[in-house]
Each structure stands twice: as C-alpha cells, then as structure tokens.
C-alpha cells in the first residue's frame, strides 16, 4: 500500500460514531462504528457525554485503520464531519468538559427563543445568519450554559479564554491535538469551519466572521469561541499519542454540508437529502449570498408575523474551499428515522427497522392514518418548537402495519414539503424543472425500498441513492483530499460519484393530491396554534 495515500474520515453523528478510510478513488477500504448514548434529564432535554463522543471517535478511527489493513503512515489527511448544533463547554487548560453537551435536538431554550421573537430580534438575526430563531441552534444553548452552570466566575473565565465553547468539530479537534491522557496545557487547537460556525447563530454569513451584535444579544464572549477556517484547509495536526504519528486534520464540515459535497452537488439547483435520525435537505444556491438572500430577507420583513423567514427555509454557507464559497438553502426535519426507532423502542410494535418496508406494503394503503412525528417540535418549514406528535385518522381497522406505514410515509411527506419550497425559492430556469431532475439521497433510511419509492411518487421525481451510502464521510474526505492534493478539482470528484438505485415515480396525480391533502390537514391539527 502506498505510503501517505489514504484519507481517514471521522463521521461523528447523533447516535453513533463511525470512521472510514478512503483511497484516492474514493473507495471505502475500512470502517468502524459504535453506538452512543443519549441522556434525557427532563422532558425536552437531550444531552451527551463529550468524553464518550471523543473516545468513540478516536477508537473507531483506530479500528477503521485496522479494518483497512492500514497504518497511520499511510494516511495523508484526516477529515471530520459532525452533527452540527450540539454544543460543548470545556476548560482550556485541562481539556475537560464542564457539563454534558447539549444536543441539537434539545428544546430547553424554547422560551428564550420565543422571547427573542417577541422582542423583534428575529429579523435582524435572520439578516445576519440566514437562520430562524429556534432552540435548534447553538447560541441559545451557550447562553443557557453561561446562566445555569454553578461554576464560580464562569463568565469572567470565558472572557479570558480560559473556557471554550464549540460544536462537536471543535471539541474533537481539541482532543485530537491535545493527545491522550487528558494532558494539561493551553495550546490545543480551538478551531471550527465556516459551516459549523454558521449553525451557532453567532456567525455573519456575509462577512464570514463572528458577529459582534449577535455575541452581544446572546451574551457570549468572543474569546470563548473557536477561530473559523475554510472547510478545506489545514486545521492542525493530531498529537502523536493518538495514532502513533502526527496526521494533518485537513477538512472539517457540518454533516449535512459534507453530504452535499460528497453527493457532488456542485451546480446551483442540485439537491440532496440525507435520511437519518432526522432528514436534512440542502440545495446548492450558488456563490452569491445576495442573489437569493435578498428575496428571502424581503419575505421575512414583509410576510412573516413573527419576523422569521416566511418560506421556512434556512440560508447557509454550503462550504468554503480555499477562497471559493458556496451557499445552500436548507430544510431541517427533526424526526424521520427517529420515528422508526420510537416504533421499536417506545411502542414495541417492531423489533427491527428492516421489518418496516414489508409491513408498509402489507398495509396496502394508509387507510387515512397519518403520523406527524413532532417529538421534538416541527422543523422546516413550520418551525414550531411547541408542536407535539400525533396520530390521526385511526379506526377499528387500523393495525400496527398502518401505524408503521404512516411513520415511513411521514418522512416522505416532510421531505416533499421542503423540496417544494426549495424549487419555488431557487427560481431555476425551466430546464432544471424537468421531471427527470433527480434528487440525490443518502443515509440509513435509503435502504427502505418502500420509503424511497413512496418519496419518488410524492415528489414526482426520480430518487438516486448514492452507491457509497456514507456520503457525509465521503464529503469530509473530499475536503481533506482537496487540501493535501489528492484531488484538484470538483470535476474530478463528480466523476467519482455513482448511484446504486434509482426510483422512478409511478403514482397518479389524483392519488398524490389526495394523500398530500390528508397530510397537510394532519399537520395543521398537530401545530401548537391549532384550536378546537
């Protein structure tokens, strides 16, 4: 095996940590994965153990190298992809967390966010960040930690840079550069990339820097925040104690941005959907933040009662490769695959997710049953943190197959709602609206053939499932490889992309309309402002 020829990617997710080794042809050579625990202190609160996360990342990285039959000397660079808004606070000197990480799914700051909306701050926040005000993002989590941790002089220490805030990428970079053994020193790297920074609600997406006004609104000292770099750049080198030699960390991005890059969505209007715990749809919106953002900002100020962006979509940096930037429209759906987990762990009506495709087919039809999985509120395009999950339309003939089918269908309905808005907002020329325009799909739920076919039918578009399912990890590998010269252009990367399955629509327009109408009514009844 050639020396220094491989890319090692750490893909840090919500429920698992995985690492994958790729070669120069983007082929996965070795992989390792472990499940992670979640902590539920109170209803609506979801936390993680930061040390469990970093230990899992390092152990899976070592195991992936072993699986690939590779040594650290064979690795030219490391790329990191991570769940985004999850927030960690730790001590600079010791490298030890000061509290559990607050998950992106956590809703404890809903009242604070509502207060910001009521005060009129939401429109200004949107104009600077492209984000709606919601507990989903990191800033309100940081504010909560500053106000609620019983640590003497916490704010003063943060202002001196003795306390660090970061998303999971920053936490992992610190641990990888600090080395094993919880070494006490002040030089561990404190870094992030533009995509993760953009999810904090503290980052100005036009200036590409922390925004002083937003820091003031949320009361976060700039000294506690990481330095922001391009997604493809040399971040730091790992401490030799981690892998036996220093390895450059040369790429980092939020998981969904990495997946967009890994799906080779390099042209304006290209759309990908990652089906995981939630579903995350991103569309390449081009390189000009003002071309699309201006129309959204007008909508926010003109048609939204609470000052938030009217369409329900987010506007976000897609990546920065050297000096080249790309932006994206995003729809974040909180609960998709997690609804199937609930069927297994909460209701106990399935023993394995693999059963659900056949069960949905056995149901034959949804028989008017709709499940709106608002277990953590509703994300795009509704942004209703107070909505609660519901099952409607049940009758005496309803059985567990219908409930399972409704859970799977709920994923497709939510994705359809977001993509419909994206098409409307991108204002693409007519050729990009053809029926043969495919949506690129990846993630665990793409293995469910019923869901993928139903998704194609609802969208009336083909669905292309990526041949390499781990496109999040692949995107981070592409970014790291661009930095160290493994690949030079996006054209090279496009030639490496393949799909394994393609689903073509076959549903009639009348059937599609009937089903969508029932779904929209179910959502209306689920939202927090619904009155009887």
CSV table of N, CA, C and O in Angstrom, one decimal, residues 360-436:
chain,number,residue,atom,x,y,z
A,360,UNK,N,-45.2,-2.1,5.7
A,360,UNK,CA,-45.9,-1.0,5.0
A,360,UNK,C,-46.6,-1.5,3.7
A,360,UNK,O,-47.7,-1.1,3.4
A,361,UNK,N,-46.0,-2.4,3.0
A,361,UNK,CA,-46.6,-2.9,1.8
A,361,UNK,C,-47.8,-3.8,2.2
A,361,UNK,O,-48.8,-3.7,1.5
A,362,UNK,N,-47.7,-4.6,3.3
A,362,UNK,CA,-48.8,-5.4,3.7
A,362,UNK,C,-50.0,-4.5,4.0
A,362,UNK,O,-51.2,-5.0,3.9
A,363,UNK,N,-49.8,-3.3,4.5
A,363,UNK,CA,-50.9,-2.5,4.9
A,363,UNK,C,-51.8,-2.1,3.6
A,363,UNK,O,-53.0,-1.9,3.7
A,364,UNK,N,-51.1,-2.1,2.5
A,364,UNK,CA,-51.8,-1.8,1.2
A,364,UNK,C,-52.1,-0.4,1.0
A,364,UNK,O,-52.0,0.1,-0.1
A,365,UNK,N,-52.5,0.4,2.0
A,365,UNK,CA,-52.9,1.8,1.9
A,365,UNK,C,-52.8,2.3,3.3
A,365,UNK,O,-52.8,1.6,4.3
A,366,UNK,N,-52.7,3.6,3.4
A,366,UNK,CA,-52.6,4.2,4.8
A,366,UNK,C,-53.9,4.3,5.5
A,366,UNK,O,-54.0,4.5,6.7
A,367,UNK,N,-55.0,4.0,4.7
A,367,UNK,CA,-56.4,4.0,5.3
A,367,UNK,C,-56.7,5.3,6.1
A,367,UNK,O,-57.4,5.3,7.1
A,368,UNK,N,-56.1,6.4,5.6
A,368,UNK,CA,-56.4,7.7,6.2
A,368,UNK,C,-55.6,7.9,7.5
A,368,UNK,O,-55.8,8.9,8.2
A,369,UNK,N,-54.6,7.0,7.8
A,369,UNK,CA,-53.8,7.2,9.1
A,369,UNK,C,-52.6,8.0,8.8
A,369,UNK,O,-51.8,7.7,7.8
A,370,UNK,N,-52.4,9.1,9.5
A,370,UNK,CA,-51.2,9.9,9.4
A,370,UNK,C,-50.5,10.1,10.7
A,370,UNK,O,-51.2,10.3,11.7
A,371,UNK,N,-49.2,9.9,10.7
A,371,UNK,CA,-48.4,10.2,11.9
A,371,UNK,C,-47.5,11.4,11.6
A,371,UNK,O,-46.8,11.4,10.7
A,372,UNK,N,-47.7,12.4,12.5
A,372,UNK,CA,-46.9,13.6,12.4
A,372,UNK,C,-45.9,13.6,13.5
A,372,UNK,O,-46.2,13.7,14.7
A,373,UNK,N,-44.6,13.3,13.2
A,373,UNK,CA,-43.6,12.9,14.3
A,373,UNK,C,-43.0,14.1,14.9
A,373,UNK,O,-41.8,14.3,14.9
A,374,UNK,N,-43.8,15.0,15.6
A,374,UNK,CA,-43.3,16.2,16.2
A,374,UNK,C,-42.8,16.0,17.6
A,374,UNK,O,-43.1,16.7,18.5
A,375,UNK,N,-42.0,14.9,17.8
A,375,UNK,CA,-41.5,14.6,19.1
A,375,UNK,C,-40.6,15.6,19.7
A,375,UNK,O,-40.5,15.8,20.9
A,376,UNK,N,-39.9,16.4,18.8
A,376,UNK,CA,-39.0,17.5,19.2
A,376,UNK,C,-39.5,18.8,18.6
A,376,UNK,O,-38.7,19.6,18.2
A,377,UNK,N,-40.8,18.9,18.4
A,377,UNK,CA,-41.3,20.1,17.7
A,377,UNK,C,-41.2,19.8,16.2
A,377,UNK,O,-40.8,18.7,15.7
A,378,UNK,N,-41.6,20.8,15.4
A,378,UNK,CA,-41.6,20.7,14.0
A,378,UNK,C,-40.5,21.7,13.5
A,378,UNK,O,-40.4,22.8,13.9
A,379,UNK,N,-39.6,21.1,12.6
A,379,UNK,CA,-38.6,22.0,12.0
A,379,UNK,C,-39.1,22.6,10.7
A,379,UNK,O,-40.3,23.0,10.6
A,380,UNK,N,-38.3,22.6,9.7
A,380,UNK,CA,-38.7,23.2,8.4
A,380,UNK,C,-39.9,22.5,7.8
A,380,UNK,O,-40.0,21.2,7.9
A,381,UNK,N,-40.9,23.2,7.2
A,381,UNK,CA,-40.9,24.6,7.0
A,381,UNK,C,-41.8,25.3,8.1
A,381,UNK,O,-42.1,26.5,7.9
A,382,UNK,N,-42.1,24.6,9.2
A,382,UNK,CA,-43.1,25.2,10.1
A,382,UNK,C,-42.4,25.9,11.3
A,382,UNK,O,-42.9,26.8,11.8
A,383,UNK,N,-41.3,25.4,11.8
A,383,UNK,CA,-40.5,25.9,12.9
A,383,UNK,C,-41.5,26.2,14.1
A,383,UNK,O,-41.7,27.3,14.5
A,384,UNK,N,-42.1,25.1,14.6
A,384,UNK,CA,-43.0,25.2,15.7
A,384,UNK,C,-42.4,24.3,16.8
A,384,UNK,O,-42.7,23.1,16.9
A,385,UNK,N,-41.6,24.9,17.7
A,385,UNK,CA,-41.0,24.1,18.8
A,385,UNK,C,-42.0,23.5,19.8
A,385,UNK,O,-41.6,22.6,20.5
A,386,UNK,N,-43.2,24.0,19.8
A,386,UNK,CA,-44.2,23.6,20.8
A,386,UNK,C,-45.1,22.6,20.2
A,386,UNK,O,-46.0,22.1,21.0
A,387,UNK,N,-45.0,22.2,19.0
A,387,UNK,CA,-45.9,21.2,18.4
A,387,UNK,C,-45.5,19.8,19.0
A,387,UNK,O,-44.4,19.6,19.5
A,388,UNK,N,-46.5,19.0,19.1
A,388,UNK,CA,-46.3,17.6,19.7
A,388,UNK,C,-46.8,16.6,18.8
A,388,UNK,O,-47.8,16.8,18.0
A,389,UNK,N,-46.2,15.4,18.8
A,389,UNK,CA,-46.5,14.4,17.8
A,389,UNK,C,-48.0,13.9,17.9
A,389,UNK,O,-48.6,14.0,19.0
A,390,UNK,N,-48.5,13.4,16.8
A,390,UNK,CA,-49.9,13.0,16.8
A,390,UNK,C,-50.0,11.9,15.7
A,390,UNK,O,-49.3,11.8,14.8
A,391,UNK,N,-51.1,11.0,16.0
A,391,UNK,CA,-51.5,10.0,15.0
A,391,UNK,C,-53.0,10.3,14.8
A,391,UNK,O,-53.8,10.3,15.8
A,392,UNK,N,-53.4,10.6,13.6
A,392,UNK,CA,-54.8,10.9,13.3
A,392,UNK,C,-55.3,9.9,12.3
A,392,UNK,O,-54.6,9.3,11.5
A,393,UNK,N,-56.7,9.8,12.2
A,393,UNK,CA,-57.3,9.1,11.2
A,393,UNK,C,-57.5,7.6,11.5
A,393,UNK,O,-57.9,6.8,10.6
A,394,UNK,N,-57.2,7.2,12.8
A,394,UNK,CA,-57.4,5.8,13.1
A,394,UNK,C,-58.8,5.3,13.2
A,394,UNK,O,-59.7,6.1,13.6
A,395,UNK,N,-59.0,4.1,12.9
A,395,UNK,CA,-60.4,3.5,13.0
A,395,UNK,C,-60.2,2.0,13.6
A,395,UNK,O,-59.1,1.6,13.9
A,396,UNK,N,-61.3,1.3,13.6
A,396,UNK,CA,-61.2,-0.1,14.1
A,396,UNK,C,-60.4,-1.0,13.2
A,396,UNK,O,-60.0,-2.1,13.7
A,397,UNK,N,-60.2,-0.6,12.0
A,397,UNK,CA,-59.5,-1.5,11.1
A,397,UNK,C,-58.0,-1.2,11.1
A,397,UNK,O,-57.2,-1.9,10.5
A,398,UNK,N,-57.6,-0.1,11.9
A,398,UNK,CA,-56.2,0.3,12.0
A,398,UNK,C,-55.4,-0.8,12.7
A,398,UNK,O,-55.8,-1.2,13.8
A,399,UNK,N,-54.3,-1.2,12.2
A,399,UNK,CA,-53.5,-2.2,12.9
A,399,UNK,C,-52.0,-1.7,12.9
A,399,UNK,O,-51.7,-0.6,12.4
A,400,UNK,N,-51.1,-2.4,13.4
A,400,UNK,CA,-49.7,-2.0,13.5
A,400,UNK,C,-49.1,-1.7,12.2
A,400,UNK,O,-48.2,-0.8,12.0
A,401,UNK,N,-49.5,-2.4,11.1
A,401,UNK,CA,-49.0,-2.2,9.8
A,401,UNK,C,-49.3,-0.8,9.3
A,401,UNK,O,-48.5,-0.1,8.6
A,402,UNK,N,-50.5,-0.3,9.6
A,402,UNK,CA,-50.9,1.0,9.2
A,402,UNK,C,-50.1,2.1,9.9
A,402,UNK,O,-49.7,3.1,9.4
A,403,UNK,N,-49.8,1.8,11.2
A,403,UNK,CA,-49.0,2.8,12.0
A,403,UNK,C,-47.6,2.8,11.5
A,403,UNK,O,-47.0,3.9,11.3
A,404,UNK,N,-47.1,1.7,11.2
A,404,UNK,CA,-45.7,1.6,10.6
A,404,UNK,C,-45.7,2.3,9.3
A,404,UNK,O,-44.7,3.1,9.0
A,405,UNK,N,-46.6,2.1,8.4
A,405,UNK,CA,-46.7,2.7,7.1
A,405,UNK,C,-46.8,4.3,7.3
A,405,UNK,O,-46.1,5.0,6.6
A,406,UNK,N,-47.6,4.7,8.3
A,406,UNK,CA,-47.8,6.1,8.5
A,406,UNK,C,-46.4,6.7,8.9
A,406,UNK,O,-46.1,7.9,8.6
A,407,UNK,N,-45.7,6.0,9.8
A,407,UNK,CA,-44.4,6.5,10.2
A,407,UNK,C,-43.4,6.7,9.0
A,407,UNK,O,-42.7,7.7,8.9
A,408,UNK,N,-43.3,5.7,8.1
A,408,UNK,CA,-42.5,5.8,7.0
A,408,UNK,C,-42.9,6.9,6.1
A,408,UNK,O,-42.1,7.7,5.5
A,409,UNK,N,-44.2,7.0,5.8
A,409,UNK,CA,-44.8,8.0,4.9
A,409,UNK,C,-44.5,9.4,5.5
A,409,UNK,O,-44.3,10.3,4.7
A,410,UNK,N,-44.5,9.5,6.8
A,410,UNK,CA,-44.3,10.9,7.4
A,410,UNK,C,-42.9,11.5,6.9
A,410,UNK,O,-42.8,12.7,6.8
A,411,UNK,N,-41.9,10.6,6.8
A,411,UNK,CA,-40.6,11.1,6.3
A,411,UNK,C,-40.8,11.7,4.9
A,411,UNK,O,-40.3,12.8,4.6
A,412,UNK,N,-41.4,10.9,4.0
A,412,UNK,CA,-41.6,11.4,2.6
A,412,UNK,C,-42.4,12.7,2.5
A,412,UNK,O,-42.1,13.6,1.7
A,413,UNK,N,-43.4,12.8,3.3
A,413,UNK,CA,-44.3,14.0,3.3
A,413,UNK,C,-43.4,15.2,3.7
A,413,UNK,O,-43.5,16.3,3.1
A,414,UNK,N,-42.7,15.0,4.8
A,414,UNK,CA,-41.9,16.2,5.3
A,414,UNK,C,-40.8,16.6,4.3
A,414,UNK,O,-40.6,17.8,4.1
A,415,UNK,N,-40.2,15.6,3.7
A,415,UNK,CA,-39.2,16.0,2.7
A,415,UNK,C,-39.8,16.6,1.5
A,415,UNK,O,-39.3,17.6,0.9
A,416,UNK,N,-41.0,16.2,1.1
A,416,UNK,CA,-41.7,16.8,-0.1
A,416,UNK,C,-42.1,18.2,0.2
A,416,UNK,O,-41.9,19.1,-0.6
A,417,UNK,N,-42.5,18.5,1.4
A,417,UNK,CA,-42.9,19.9,1.8
A,417,UNK,C,-41.7,20.8,1.6
A,417,UNK,O,-41.8,22.0,1.1
A,418,UNK,N,-40.5,20.4,2.0
A,418,UNK,CA,-39.3,21.2,1.9
A,418,UNK,C,-38.8,21.4,0.5
A,418,UNK,O,-38.5,22.5,0.1
A,419,UNK,N,-38.8,20.3,-0.3
A,419,UNK,CA,-38.3,20.4,-1.6
A,419,UNK,C,-39.2,21.3,-2.5
A,419,UNK,O,-38.7,22.0,-3.4
A,420,UNK,N,-40.5,21.2,-2.3
A,420,UNK,CA,-41.4,22.1,-3.0
A,420,UNK,C,-41.1,23.5,-2.8
A,420,UNK,O,-41.1,24.3,-3.7
A,421,UNK,N,-40.7,23.9,-1.5
A,421,UNK,CA,-40.4,25.3,-1.2
A,421,UNK,C,-39.0,25.6,-1.9
A,421,UNK,O,-38.8,26.8,-2.3
A,422,UNK,N,-38.1,24.7,-1.9
A,422,UNK,CA,-36.8,25.0,-2.5
A,422,UNK,C,-36.9,25.3,-4.0
A,422,UNK,O,-36.4,26.2,-4.5
A,423,UNK,N,-37.7,24.5,-4.7
A,423,UNK,CA,-38.0,24.8,-6.1
A,423,UNK,C,-38.5,26.2,-6.3
A,423,UNK,O,-38.2,26.9,-7.3
A,424,UNK,N,-39.4,26.5,-5.4
A,424,UNK,CA,-40.1,27.8,-5.6
A,424,UNK,C,-39.1,29.0,-5.3
A,424,UNK,O,-39.1,30.0,-6.0
A,425,UNK,N,-38.2,28.8,-4.3
A,425,UNK,CA,-37.3,29.8,-3.9
A,425,UNK,C,-36.0,29.9,-4.8
A,425,UNK,O,-35.4,31.0,-4.9
A,426,UNK,N,-35.6,28.8,-5.4
A,426,UNK,CA,-34.4,28.9,-6.2
A,426,UNK,C,-34.6,29.6,-7.6
A,426,UNK,O,-33.7,30.1,-8.2
A,427,UNK,N,-35.9,29.7,-8.0
A,427,UNK,CA,-36.2,30.3,-9.3
A,427,UNK,C,-35.3,29.8,-10.4
A,427,UNK,O,-34.7,30.6,-11.2
A,428,UNK,N,-35.2,28.5,-10.5
A,428,UNK,CA,-34.3,27.9,-11.5
A,428,UNK,C,-34.9,28.0,-12.9
A,428,UNK,O,-36.2,28.1,-13.1
A,429,UNK,N,-34.1,28.1,-14.0
A,429,UNK,CA,-34.6,28.2,-15.3
A,429,UNK,C,-35.4,26.9,-15.7
A,429,UNK,O,-35.2,25.8,-15.0
A,430,UNK,N,-36.2,27.0,-16.7
A,430,UNK,CA,-37.1,25.8,-17.0
A,430,UNK,C,-36.4,24.5,-17.1
A,430,UNK,O,-37.0,23.5,-16.7
A,431,UNK,N,-35.2,24.4,-17.8
A,431,UNK,CA,-34.6,23.1,-17.9
A,431,UNK,C,-34.4,22.4,-16.6
A,431,UNK,O,-34.3,21.1,-16.6
A,432,UNK,N,-34.2,23.1,-15.5
A,432,UNK,CA,-33.9,22.5,-14.2
A,432,UNK,C,-35.2,22.0,-13.6
A,432,UNK,O,-35.1,21.4,-12.5
A,433,UNK,N,-36.3,22.3,-14.1
A,433,UNK,CA,-37.6,21.8,-13.5
A,433,UNK,C,-38.1,20.6,-14.3
A,433,UNK,O,-39.3,20.2,-14.0
A,434,UNK,N,-37.4,20.0,-15.1
A,434,UNK,CA,-37.9,18.8,-15.8
A,434,UNK,C,-38.2,17.7,-14.9
A,434,UNK,O,-37.5,17.5,-13.8
A,435,UNK,N,-39.1,16.8,-15.3
A,435,UNK,CA,-39.4,15.6,-14.4
A,435,UNK,C,-38.2,14.7,-14.2
A,435,UNK,O,-38.2,14.0,-13.2
A,436,UNK,N,-37.2,14.7,-15.1
A,436,UNK,CA,-36.1,13.8,-14.9
A,436,UNK,C,-35.0,14.4,-14.0
A,436,UNK,O,-34.0,13.8,-13.9
